[in-house]
Short mmCIF file of C-alpha atoms in Angstrom, two decimals:
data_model
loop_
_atom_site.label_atom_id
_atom_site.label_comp_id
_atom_site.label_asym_id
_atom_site.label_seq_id
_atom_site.Cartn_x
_atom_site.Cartn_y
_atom_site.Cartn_z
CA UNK A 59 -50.60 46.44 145.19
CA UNK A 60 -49.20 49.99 146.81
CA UNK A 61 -46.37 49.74 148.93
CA UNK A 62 -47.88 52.60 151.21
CA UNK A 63 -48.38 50.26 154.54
CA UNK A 64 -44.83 48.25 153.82
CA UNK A 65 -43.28 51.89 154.16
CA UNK A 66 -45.64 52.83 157.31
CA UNK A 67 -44.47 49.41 158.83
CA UNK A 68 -40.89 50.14 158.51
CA UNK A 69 -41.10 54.05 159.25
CA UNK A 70 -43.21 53.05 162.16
CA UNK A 71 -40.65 51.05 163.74
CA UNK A 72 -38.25 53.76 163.18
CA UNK A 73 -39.84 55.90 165.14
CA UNK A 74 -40.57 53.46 167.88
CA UNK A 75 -36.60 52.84 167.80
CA UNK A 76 -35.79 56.34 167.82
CA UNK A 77 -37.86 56.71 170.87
CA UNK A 78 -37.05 53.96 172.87
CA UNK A 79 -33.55 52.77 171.77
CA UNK A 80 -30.45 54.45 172.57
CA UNK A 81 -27.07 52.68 170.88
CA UNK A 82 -23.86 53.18 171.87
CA UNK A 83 -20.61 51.75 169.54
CA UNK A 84 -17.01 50.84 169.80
CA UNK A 85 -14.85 49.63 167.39
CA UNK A 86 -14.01 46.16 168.06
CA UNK A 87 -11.15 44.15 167.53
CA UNK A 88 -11.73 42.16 164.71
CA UNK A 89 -13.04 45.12 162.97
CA UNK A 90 -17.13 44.69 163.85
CA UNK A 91 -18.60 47.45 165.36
CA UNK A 92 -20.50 46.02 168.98
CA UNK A 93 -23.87 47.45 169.65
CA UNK A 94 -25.06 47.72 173.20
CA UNK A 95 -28.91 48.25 173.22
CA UNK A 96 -30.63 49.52 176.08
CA UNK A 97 -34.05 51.09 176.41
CA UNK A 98 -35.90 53.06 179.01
CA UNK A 99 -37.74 49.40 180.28
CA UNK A 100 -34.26 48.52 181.30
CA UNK A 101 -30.61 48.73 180.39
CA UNK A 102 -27.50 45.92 179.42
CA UNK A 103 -28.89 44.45 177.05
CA UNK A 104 -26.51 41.36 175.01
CA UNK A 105 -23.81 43.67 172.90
CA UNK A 106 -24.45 42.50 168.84
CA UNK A 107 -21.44 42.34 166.45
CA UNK A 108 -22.01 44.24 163.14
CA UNK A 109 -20.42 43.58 160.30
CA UNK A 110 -18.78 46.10 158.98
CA UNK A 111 -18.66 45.83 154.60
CA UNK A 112 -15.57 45.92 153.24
CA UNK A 113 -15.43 49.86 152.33
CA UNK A 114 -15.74 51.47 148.75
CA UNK A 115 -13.83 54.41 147.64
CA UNK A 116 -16.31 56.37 145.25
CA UNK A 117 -16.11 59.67 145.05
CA UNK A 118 -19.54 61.68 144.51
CA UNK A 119 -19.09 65.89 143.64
CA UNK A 120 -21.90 67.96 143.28
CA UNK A 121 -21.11 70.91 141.10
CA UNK A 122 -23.71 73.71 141.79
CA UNK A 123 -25.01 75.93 138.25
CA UNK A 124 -23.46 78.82 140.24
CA UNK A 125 -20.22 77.57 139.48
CA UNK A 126 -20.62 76.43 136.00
CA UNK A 127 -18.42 78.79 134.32
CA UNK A 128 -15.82 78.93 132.12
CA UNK A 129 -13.44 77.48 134.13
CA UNK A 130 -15.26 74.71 135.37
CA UNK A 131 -14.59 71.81 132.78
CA UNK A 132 -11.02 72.30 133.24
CA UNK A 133 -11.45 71.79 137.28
CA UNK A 134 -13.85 68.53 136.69
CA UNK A 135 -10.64 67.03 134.88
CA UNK A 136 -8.31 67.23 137.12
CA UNK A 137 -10.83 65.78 140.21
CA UNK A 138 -11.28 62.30 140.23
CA UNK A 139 -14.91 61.71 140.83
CA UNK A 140 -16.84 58.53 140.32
CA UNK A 141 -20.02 60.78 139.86
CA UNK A 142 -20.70 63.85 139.04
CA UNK A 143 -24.39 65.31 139.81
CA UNK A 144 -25.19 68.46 138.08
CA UNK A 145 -27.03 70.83 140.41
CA UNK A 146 -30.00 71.29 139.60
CA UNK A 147 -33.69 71.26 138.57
CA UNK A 148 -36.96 71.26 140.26
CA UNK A 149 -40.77 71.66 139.23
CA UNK A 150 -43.27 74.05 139.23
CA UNK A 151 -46.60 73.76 141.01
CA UNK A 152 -48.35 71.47 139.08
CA UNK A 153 -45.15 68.94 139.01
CA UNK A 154 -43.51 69.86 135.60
CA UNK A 155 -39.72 70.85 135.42
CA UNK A 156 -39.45 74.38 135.55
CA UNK A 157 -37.18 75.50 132.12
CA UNK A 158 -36.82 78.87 133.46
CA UNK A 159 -34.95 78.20 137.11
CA UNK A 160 -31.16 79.09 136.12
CA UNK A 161 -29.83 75.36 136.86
CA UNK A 162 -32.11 73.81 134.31
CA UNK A 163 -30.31 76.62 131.93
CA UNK A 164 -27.18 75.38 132.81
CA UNK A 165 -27.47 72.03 133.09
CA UNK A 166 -29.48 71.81 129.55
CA UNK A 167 -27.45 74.40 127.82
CA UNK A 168 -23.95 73.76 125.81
CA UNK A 169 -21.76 74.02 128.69
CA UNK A 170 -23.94 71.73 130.91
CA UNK A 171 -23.85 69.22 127.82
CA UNK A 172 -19.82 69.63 127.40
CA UNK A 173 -19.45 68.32 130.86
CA UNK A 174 -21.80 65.57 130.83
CA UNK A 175 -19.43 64.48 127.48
CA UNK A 176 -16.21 64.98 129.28
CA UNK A 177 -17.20 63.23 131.88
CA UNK A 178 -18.36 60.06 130.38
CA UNK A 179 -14.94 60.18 128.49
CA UNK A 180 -13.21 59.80 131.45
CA UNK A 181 -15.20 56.69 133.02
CA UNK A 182 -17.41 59.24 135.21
CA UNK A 183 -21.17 58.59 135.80
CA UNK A 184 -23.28 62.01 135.59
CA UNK A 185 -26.64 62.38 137.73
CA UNK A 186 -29.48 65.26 137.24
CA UNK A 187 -29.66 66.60 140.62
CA UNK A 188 -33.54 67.50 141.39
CA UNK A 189 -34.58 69.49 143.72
CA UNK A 190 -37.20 70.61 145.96
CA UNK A 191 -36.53 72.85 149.38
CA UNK A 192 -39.25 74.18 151.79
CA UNK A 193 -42.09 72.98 153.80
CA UNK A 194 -45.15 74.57 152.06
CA UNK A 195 -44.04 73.40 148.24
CA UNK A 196 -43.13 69.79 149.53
CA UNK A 197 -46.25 69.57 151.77
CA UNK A 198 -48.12 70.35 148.46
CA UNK A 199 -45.72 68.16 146.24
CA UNK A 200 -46.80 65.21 148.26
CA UNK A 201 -50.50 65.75 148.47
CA UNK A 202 -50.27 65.58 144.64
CA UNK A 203 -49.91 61.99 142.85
CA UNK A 204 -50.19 64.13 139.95
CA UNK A 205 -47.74 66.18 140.27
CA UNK A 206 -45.52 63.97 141.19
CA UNK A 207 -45.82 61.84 138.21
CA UNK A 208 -45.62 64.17 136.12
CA UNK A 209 -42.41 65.55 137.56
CA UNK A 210 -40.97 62.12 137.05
CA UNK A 211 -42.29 62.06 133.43
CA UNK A 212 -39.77 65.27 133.18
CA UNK A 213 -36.68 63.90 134.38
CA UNK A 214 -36.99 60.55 132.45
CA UNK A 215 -37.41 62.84 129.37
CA UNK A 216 -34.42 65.00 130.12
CA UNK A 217 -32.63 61.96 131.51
CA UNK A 218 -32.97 60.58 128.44
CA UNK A 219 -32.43 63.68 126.09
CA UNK A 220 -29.21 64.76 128.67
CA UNK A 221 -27.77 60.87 128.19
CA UNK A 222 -26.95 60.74 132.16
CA UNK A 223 -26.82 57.76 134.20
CA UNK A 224 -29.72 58.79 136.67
CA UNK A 225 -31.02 61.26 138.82
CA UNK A 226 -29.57 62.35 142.29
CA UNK A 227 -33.02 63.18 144.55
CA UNK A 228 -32.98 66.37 147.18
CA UNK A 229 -35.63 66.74 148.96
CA UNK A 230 -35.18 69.19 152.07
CA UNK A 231 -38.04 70.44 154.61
CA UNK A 232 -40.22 67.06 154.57
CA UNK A 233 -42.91 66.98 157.03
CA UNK A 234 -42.52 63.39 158.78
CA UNK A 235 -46.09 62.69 157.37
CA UNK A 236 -44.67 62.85 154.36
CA UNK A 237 -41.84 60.22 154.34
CA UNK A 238 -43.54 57.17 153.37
CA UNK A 239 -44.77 59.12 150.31
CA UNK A 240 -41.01 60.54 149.26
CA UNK A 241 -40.13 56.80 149.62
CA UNK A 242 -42.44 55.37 147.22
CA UNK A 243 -42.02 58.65 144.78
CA UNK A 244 -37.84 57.62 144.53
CA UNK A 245 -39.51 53.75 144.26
CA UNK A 246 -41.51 54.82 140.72
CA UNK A 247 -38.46 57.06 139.65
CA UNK A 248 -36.05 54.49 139.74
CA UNK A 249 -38.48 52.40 138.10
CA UNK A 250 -39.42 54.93 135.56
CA UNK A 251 -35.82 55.41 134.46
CA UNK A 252 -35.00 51.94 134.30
CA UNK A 253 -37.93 50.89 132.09
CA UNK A 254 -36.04 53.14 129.86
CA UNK A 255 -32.11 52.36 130.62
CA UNK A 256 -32.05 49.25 132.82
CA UNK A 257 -28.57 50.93 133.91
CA UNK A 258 -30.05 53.99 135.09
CA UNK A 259 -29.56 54.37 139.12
CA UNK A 260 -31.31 56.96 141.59
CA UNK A 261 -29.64 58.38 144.25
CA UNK A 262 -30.75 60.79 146.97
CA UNK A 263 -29.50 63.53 149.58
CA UNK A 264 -30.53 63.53 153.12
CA UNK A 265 -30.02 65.03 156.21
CA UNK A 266 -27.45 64.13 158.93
CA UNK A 267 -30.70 64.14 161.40
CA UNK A 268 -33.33 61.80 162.66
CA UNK A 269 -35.23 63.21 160.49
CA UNK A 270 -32.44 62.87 157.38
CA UNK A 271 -31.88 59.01 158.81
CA UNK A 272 -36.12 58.10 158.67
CA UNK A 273 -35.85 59.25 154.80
CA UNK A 274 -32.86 57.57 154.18
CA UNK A 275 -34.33 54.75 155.18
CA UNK A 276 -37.90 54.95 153.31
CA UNK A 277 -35.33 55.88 149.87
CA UNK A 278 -33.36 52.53 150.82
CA UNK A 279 -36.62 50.00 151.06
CA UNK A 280 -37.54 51.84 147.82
CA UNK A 281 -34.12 50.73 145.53
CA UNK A 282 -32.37 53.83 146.02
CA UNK A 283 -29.01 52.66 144.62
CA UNK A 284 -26.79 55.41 146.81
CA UNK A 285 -28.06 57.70 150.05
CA UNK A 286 -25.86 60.64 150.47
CA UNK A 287 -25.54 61.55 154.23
CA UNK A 288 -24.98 65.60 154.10
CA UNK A 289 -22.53 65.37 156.76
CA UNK A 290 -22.08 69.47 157.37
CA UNK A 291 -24.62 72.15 158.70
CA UNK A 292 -23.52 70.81 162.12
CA UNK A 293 -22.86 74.30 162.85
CA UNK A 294 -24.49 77.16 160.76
CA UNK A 295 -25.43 81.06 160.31
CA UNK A 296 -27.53 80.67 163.76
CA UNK A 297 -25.22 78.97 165.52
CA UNK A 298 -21.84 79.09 168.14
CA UNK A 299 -19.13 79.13 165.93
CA UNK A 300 -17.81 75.54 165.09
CA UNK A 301 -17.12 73.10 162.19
CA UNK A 302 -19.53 72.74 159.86
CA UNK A 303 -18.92 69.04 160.08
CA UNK A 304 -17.12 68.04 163.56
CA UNK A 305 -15.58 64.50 164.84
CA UNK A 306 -16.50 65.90 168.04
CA UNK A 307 -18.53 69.06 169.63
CA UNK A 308 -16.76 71.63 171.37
CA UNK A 309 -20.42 72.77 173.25
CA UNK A 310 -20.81 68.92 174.79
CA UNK A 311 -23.50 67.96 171.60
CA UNK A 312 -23.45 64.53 170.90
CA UNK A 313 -24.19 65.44 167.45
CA UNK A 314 -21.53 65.08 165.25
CA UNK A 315 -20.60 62.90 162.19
CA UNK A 316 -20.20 59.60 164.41
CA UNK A 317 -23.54 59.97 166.00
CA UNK A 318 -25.22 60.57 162.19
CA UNK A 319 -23.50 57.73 161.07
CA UNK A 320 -24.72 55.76 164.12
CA UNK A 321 -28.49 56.82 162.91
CA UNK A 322 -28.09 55.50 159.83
CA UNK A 323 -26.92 52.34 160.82
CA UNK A 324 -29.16 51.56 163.45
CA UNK A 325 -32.01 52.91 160.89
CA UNK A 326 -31.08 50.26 158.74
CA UNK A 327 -29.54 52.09 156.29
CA UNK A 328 -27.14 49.67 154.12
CA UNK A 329 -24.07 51.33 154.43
CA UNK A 330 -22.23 49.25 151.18
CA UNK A 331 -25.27 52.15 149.92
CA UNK A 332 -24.12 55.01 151.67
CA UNK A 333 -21.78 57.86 150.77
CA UNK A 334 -20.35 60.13 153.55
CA UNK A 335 -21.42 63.71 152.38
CA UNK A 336 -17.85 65.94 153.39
CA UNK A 337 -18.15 70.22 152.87
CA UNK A 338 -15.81 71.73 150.92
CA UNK A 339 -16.79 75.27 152.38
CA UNK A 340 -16.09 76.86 155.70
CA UNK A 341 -18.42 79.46 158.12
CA UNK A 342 -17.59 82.94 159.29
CA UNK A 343 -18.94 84.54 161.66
CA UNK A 344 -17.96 88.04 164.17
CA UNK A 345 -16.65 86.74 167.42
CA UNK A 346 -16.02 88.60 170.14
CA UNK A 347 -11.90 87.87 170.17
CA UNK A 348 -9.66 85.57 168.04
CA UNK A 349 -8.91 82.79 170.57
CA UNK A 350 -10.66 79.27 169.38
CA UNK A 351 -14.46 79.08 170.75
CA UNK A 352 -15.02 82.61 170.96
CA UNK A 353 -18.30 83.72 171.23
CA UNK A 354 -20.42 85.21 168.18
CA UNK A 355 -21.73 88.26 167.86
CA UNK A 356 -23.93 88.31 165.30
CA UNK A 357 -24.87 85.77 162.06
CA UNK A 358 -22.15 83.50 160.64
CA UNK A 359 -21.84 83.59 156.43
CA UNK A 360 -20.54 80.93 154.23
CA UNK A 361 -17.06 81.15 153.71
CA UNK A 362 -15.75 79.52 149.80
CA UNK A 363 -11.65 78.77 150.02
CA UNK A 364 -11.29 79.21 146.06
CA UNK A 365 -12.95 82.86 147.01
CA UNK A 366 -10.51 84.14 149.27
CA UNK A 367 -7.47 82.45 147.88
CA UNK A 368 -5.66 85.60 148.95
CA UNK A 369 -6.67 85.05 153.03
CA UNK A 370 -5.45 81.39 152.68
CA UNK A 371 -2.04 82.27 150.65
CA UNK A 372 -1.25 85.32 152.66
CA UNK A 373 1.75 84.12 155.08
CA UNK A 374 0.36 86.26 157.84
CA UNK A 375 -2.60 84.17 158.38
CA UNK A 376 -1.84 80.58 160.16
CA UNK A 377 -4.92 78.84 160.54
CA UNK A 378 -4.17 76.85 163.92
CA UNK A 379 -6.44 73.29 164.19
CA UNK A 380 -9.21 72.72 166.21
CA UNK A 381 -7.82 68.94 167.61
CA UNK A 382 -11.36 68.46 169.18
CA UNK A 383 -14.03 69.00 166.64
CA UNK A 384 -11.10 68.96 163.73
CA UNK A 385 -11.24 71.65 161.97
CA UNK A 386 -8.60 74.92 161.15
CA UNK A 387 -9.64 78.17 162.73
CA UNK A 388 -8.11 81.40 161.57
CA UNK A 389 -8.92 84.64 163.65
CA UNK A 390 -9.18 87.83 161.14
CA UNK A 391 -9.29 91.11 162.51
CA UNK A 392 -12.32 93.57 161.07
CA UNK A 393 -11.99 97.09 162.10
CA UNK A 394 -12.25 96.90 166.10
CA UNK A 395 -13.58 93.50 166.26
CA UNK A 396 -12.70 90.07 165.03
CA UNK A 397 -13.85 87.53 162.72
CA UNK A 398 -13.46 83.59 163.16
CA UNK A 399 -13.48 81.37 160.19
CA UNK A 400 -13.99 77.76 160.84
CA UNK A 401 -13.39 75.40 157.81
CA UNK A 402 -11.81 72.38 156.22
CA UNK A 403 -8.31 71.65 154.96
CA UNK A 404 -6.99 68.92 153.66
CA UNK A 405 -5.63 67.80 156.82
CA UNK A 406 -8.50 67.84 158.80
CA UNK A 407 -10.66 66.07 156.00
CA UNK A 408 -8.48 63.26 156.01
CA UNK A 409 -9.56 61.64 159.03
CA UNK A 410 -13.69 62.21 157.98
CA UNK A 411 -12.99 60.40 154.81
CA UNK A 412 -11.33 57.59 157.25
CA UNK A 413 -13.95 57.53 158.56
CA UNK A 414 -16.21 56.56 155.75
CA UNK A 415 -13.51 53.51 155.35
CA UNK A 416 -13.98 52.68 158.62
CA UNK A 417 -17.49 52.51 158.58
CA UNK A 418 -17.43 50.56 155.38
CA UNK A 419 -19.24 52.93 153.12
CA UNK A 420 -19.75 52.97 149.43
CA UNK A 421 -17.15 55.36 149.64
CA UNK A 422 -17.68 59.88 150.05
CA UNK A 423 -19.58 63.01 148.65
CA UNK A 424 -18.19 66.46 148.23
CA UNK A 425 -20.56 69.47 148.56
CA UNK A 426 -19.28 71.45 146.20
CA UNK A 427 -16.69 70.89 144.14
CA UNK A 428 -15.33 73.80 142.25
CA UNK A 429 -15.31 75.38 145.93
CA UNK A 430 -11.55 74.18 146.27
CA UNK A 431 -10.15 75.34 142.60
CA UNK A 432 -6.81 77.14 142.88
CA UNK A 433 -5.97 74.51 146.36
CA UNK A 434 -4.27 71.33 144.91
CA UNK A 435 -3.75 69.72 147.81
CA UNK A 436 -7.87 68.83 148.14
CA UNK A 437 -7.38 67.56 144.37
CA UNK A 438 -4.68 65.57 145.40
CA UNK A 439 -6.81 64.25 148.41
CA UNK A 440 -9.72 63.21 146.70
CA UNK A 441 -7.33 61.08 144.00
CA UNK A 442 -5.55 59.37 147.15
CA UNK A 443 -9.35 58.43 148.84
CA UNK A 444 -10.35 57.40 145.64
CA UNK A 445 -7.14 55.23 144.89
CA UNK A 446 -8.01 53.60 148.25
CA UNK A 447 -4.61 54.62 149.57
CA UNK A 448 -5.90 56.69 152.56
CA UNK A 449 -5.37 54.51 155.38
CA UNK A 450 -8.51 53.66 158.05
CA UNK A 451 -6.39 55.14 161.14
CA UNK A 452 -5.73 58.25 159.03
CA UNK A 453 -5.64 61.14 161.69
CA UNK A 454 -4.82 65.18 161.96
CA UNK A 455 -1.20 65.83 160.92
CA UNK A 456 -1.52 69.63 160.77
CA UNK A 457 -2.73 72.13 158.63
#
């Protein structure tokens, strides 16, 4: 029997939701969150108590091939992760893994293989991160039964020859015609792995969007055992200068890590399932003076804090905090003009990962570790998240 009109049912009914529904939440005082529904037939609808689960502190790092190096294993040790998903692989036009791309070299290759073993020696699950970005090649991914199986017929082999504990799915630039199809392709790859290790688990990646949410919840119906909400990108190259993953907008968007959340839950996304994706990078971009919220002028460029170790350690620079969007914002000057770097601290992360207790989440993601090496203090707060110590009310202390 194909699942194909369960998942057009469901995804269906998203949309009509998406369309019609608005939600609005506050924390209540016996620790539900109360949903107030209205729609545009009429609004004040009965508020709805939701539970809220009783939160999980895992701790999921993706650690990118570019930052395999030498260093690297020595890093992984001293983070406390629950997983660790090795970035990654993806296939080649007719759906086998492509041996050539450099993160199958890295993953596959000795040090790839020392970290998988170091990591299951400290207790630490290890996931195959595949891959596969861009309209065109996922239009034509999904078009192709054949391709796709046999691009899961390549992870379950390397699964297997790797000895991970699953595969971590990515999928980015899915045309919504295609989300019923993604669903059922994690369904069979969870199912494929497990008919080899009935321990093996799939998770996946998705966006903080509408669209991210709709996937989320076609991976969900299909088993996925963990959905990773990328909770950064908020603001990027293109855009006014701003956090990269905000508690609130300083340009009046609603769109923030709250209001992703609030997609996900009203999608139906289990959230004992989901992990709150956090950004362990910051964005730069010219600005046109060095007070907070000053306008660009021109395109914004990641900015990696274990890459400019020397901006954050020199006592001359005092990032100052954002208390709106939460964030630390350090003004540079460049030749006549000024730069403005927006990024995350340990400070203002704290409150985002109490968040993730608050909402009663499987517990949060870091994109990427290795980003942070040479800055104890983010090592120290990922142990006290994962230790469950970080309390719920957890707010901005300073940078």
């Amino acid at each position: 029997m194909t699942r194909r009109p369960l998942f057009a049912a469901l995804l269906a009914a998203f949309a009509v939701t998406s369309a019609f529904i608005f939600v609005t939440s506050r924390p209540a005082a016996d620790g539900t969150t109360t949903q107030a529904q209205g729609s545009a037939a009429g609004q004040g609808a009965a508020k709805t108590p939701i539970p809220i689960p009783i939160p999980g502190h895992e701790v999921f790092g993706f650690v990118p091939y570019w930052e395999m190096d030498a260093g690297i294993a020595a890093h992984l040790e001293k983070t406390d992760l629950t997983t660790l998903a090795l970035f990654s692989v993806t296939h080649k036009k007719n759906g086998d893994l492509a041996p050539g791309e450099r993160g199958y070299r890295k993953i596959e290759g000795p040090l790839g293989r020392r970290l998988i073993s170091e990591a299951h020696k400290r207790g630490v699950r290890v996931e195959l991160v595949y891959t596969s970005f861009g309209t065109g090649k996922n239009d034509a991914f999904f078009r192709s039964e054949d391709a796709q199986e046999r691009t899961i017929a390549g992870l379950v082999a390397m699964t297997t020859d790797l000895g991970v504990d699953g595969v971590n799915v990515d999928i980015e630039l899915l045309a919504a015609e295609h989300v019923a199809a993604y669903g059922m392709f994690v369904g069979r790859l969870r199912t494929a792995l497990q008919a080899v290790d009935g321990q093996a688990q799939v998770s996946v990646a998705t966006s903080a969007n509408i669209s991210g949410s709709a996937m989320a919840l076609a991976a969900s119906v299909a088993g996925a055992d963990r959905i990773f909400m990328m909770g950064y990108d908020y603001h990027w190259s293109g855009s006014e200068p701003g956090a990269s993953a905000p508690l609130a907008r300083r340009d009046g968007s609603v769109k923030d890590l709250a209001w992703s959340l609030d997609l996900y839950r009203d999608a139906g996304v289990p959230a004992e399932r989901t992990i709150l994706g956090l950004p362990l990078y910051g964005m730069s971009w010219p600005v046109e003076g060095p007070e907070l919220g000053a306008a660009r002028t021109g395109r914004g460029t990641v900015w990696i804090p274990s890459d400019n170790l020397g901006t954050l350690q020199d006592p001359s620079a005092s990032p100052a905090l954002d208390p709106l969007e939460v964030v630390e914002h350090l003004a540079v000057p460049v030749g006549d003009g000024w730069r403005a770097i927006y990024f995350d601290s340990p400070a203002t992360m704290t409150p985002k990962l109490a968040l993730a207790n608050a909402r009663g989440l499987a517990g949060a993601g870091l994109w990427a570790v290795g980003y942070e090496r040479g800055l104890t203090d983010y090592t120290r707060l990922i142990a006290t998240f994962k230790a469950g110590k970080l309390s719920s009310s957890a707010g901005v202390t300073g940078s």
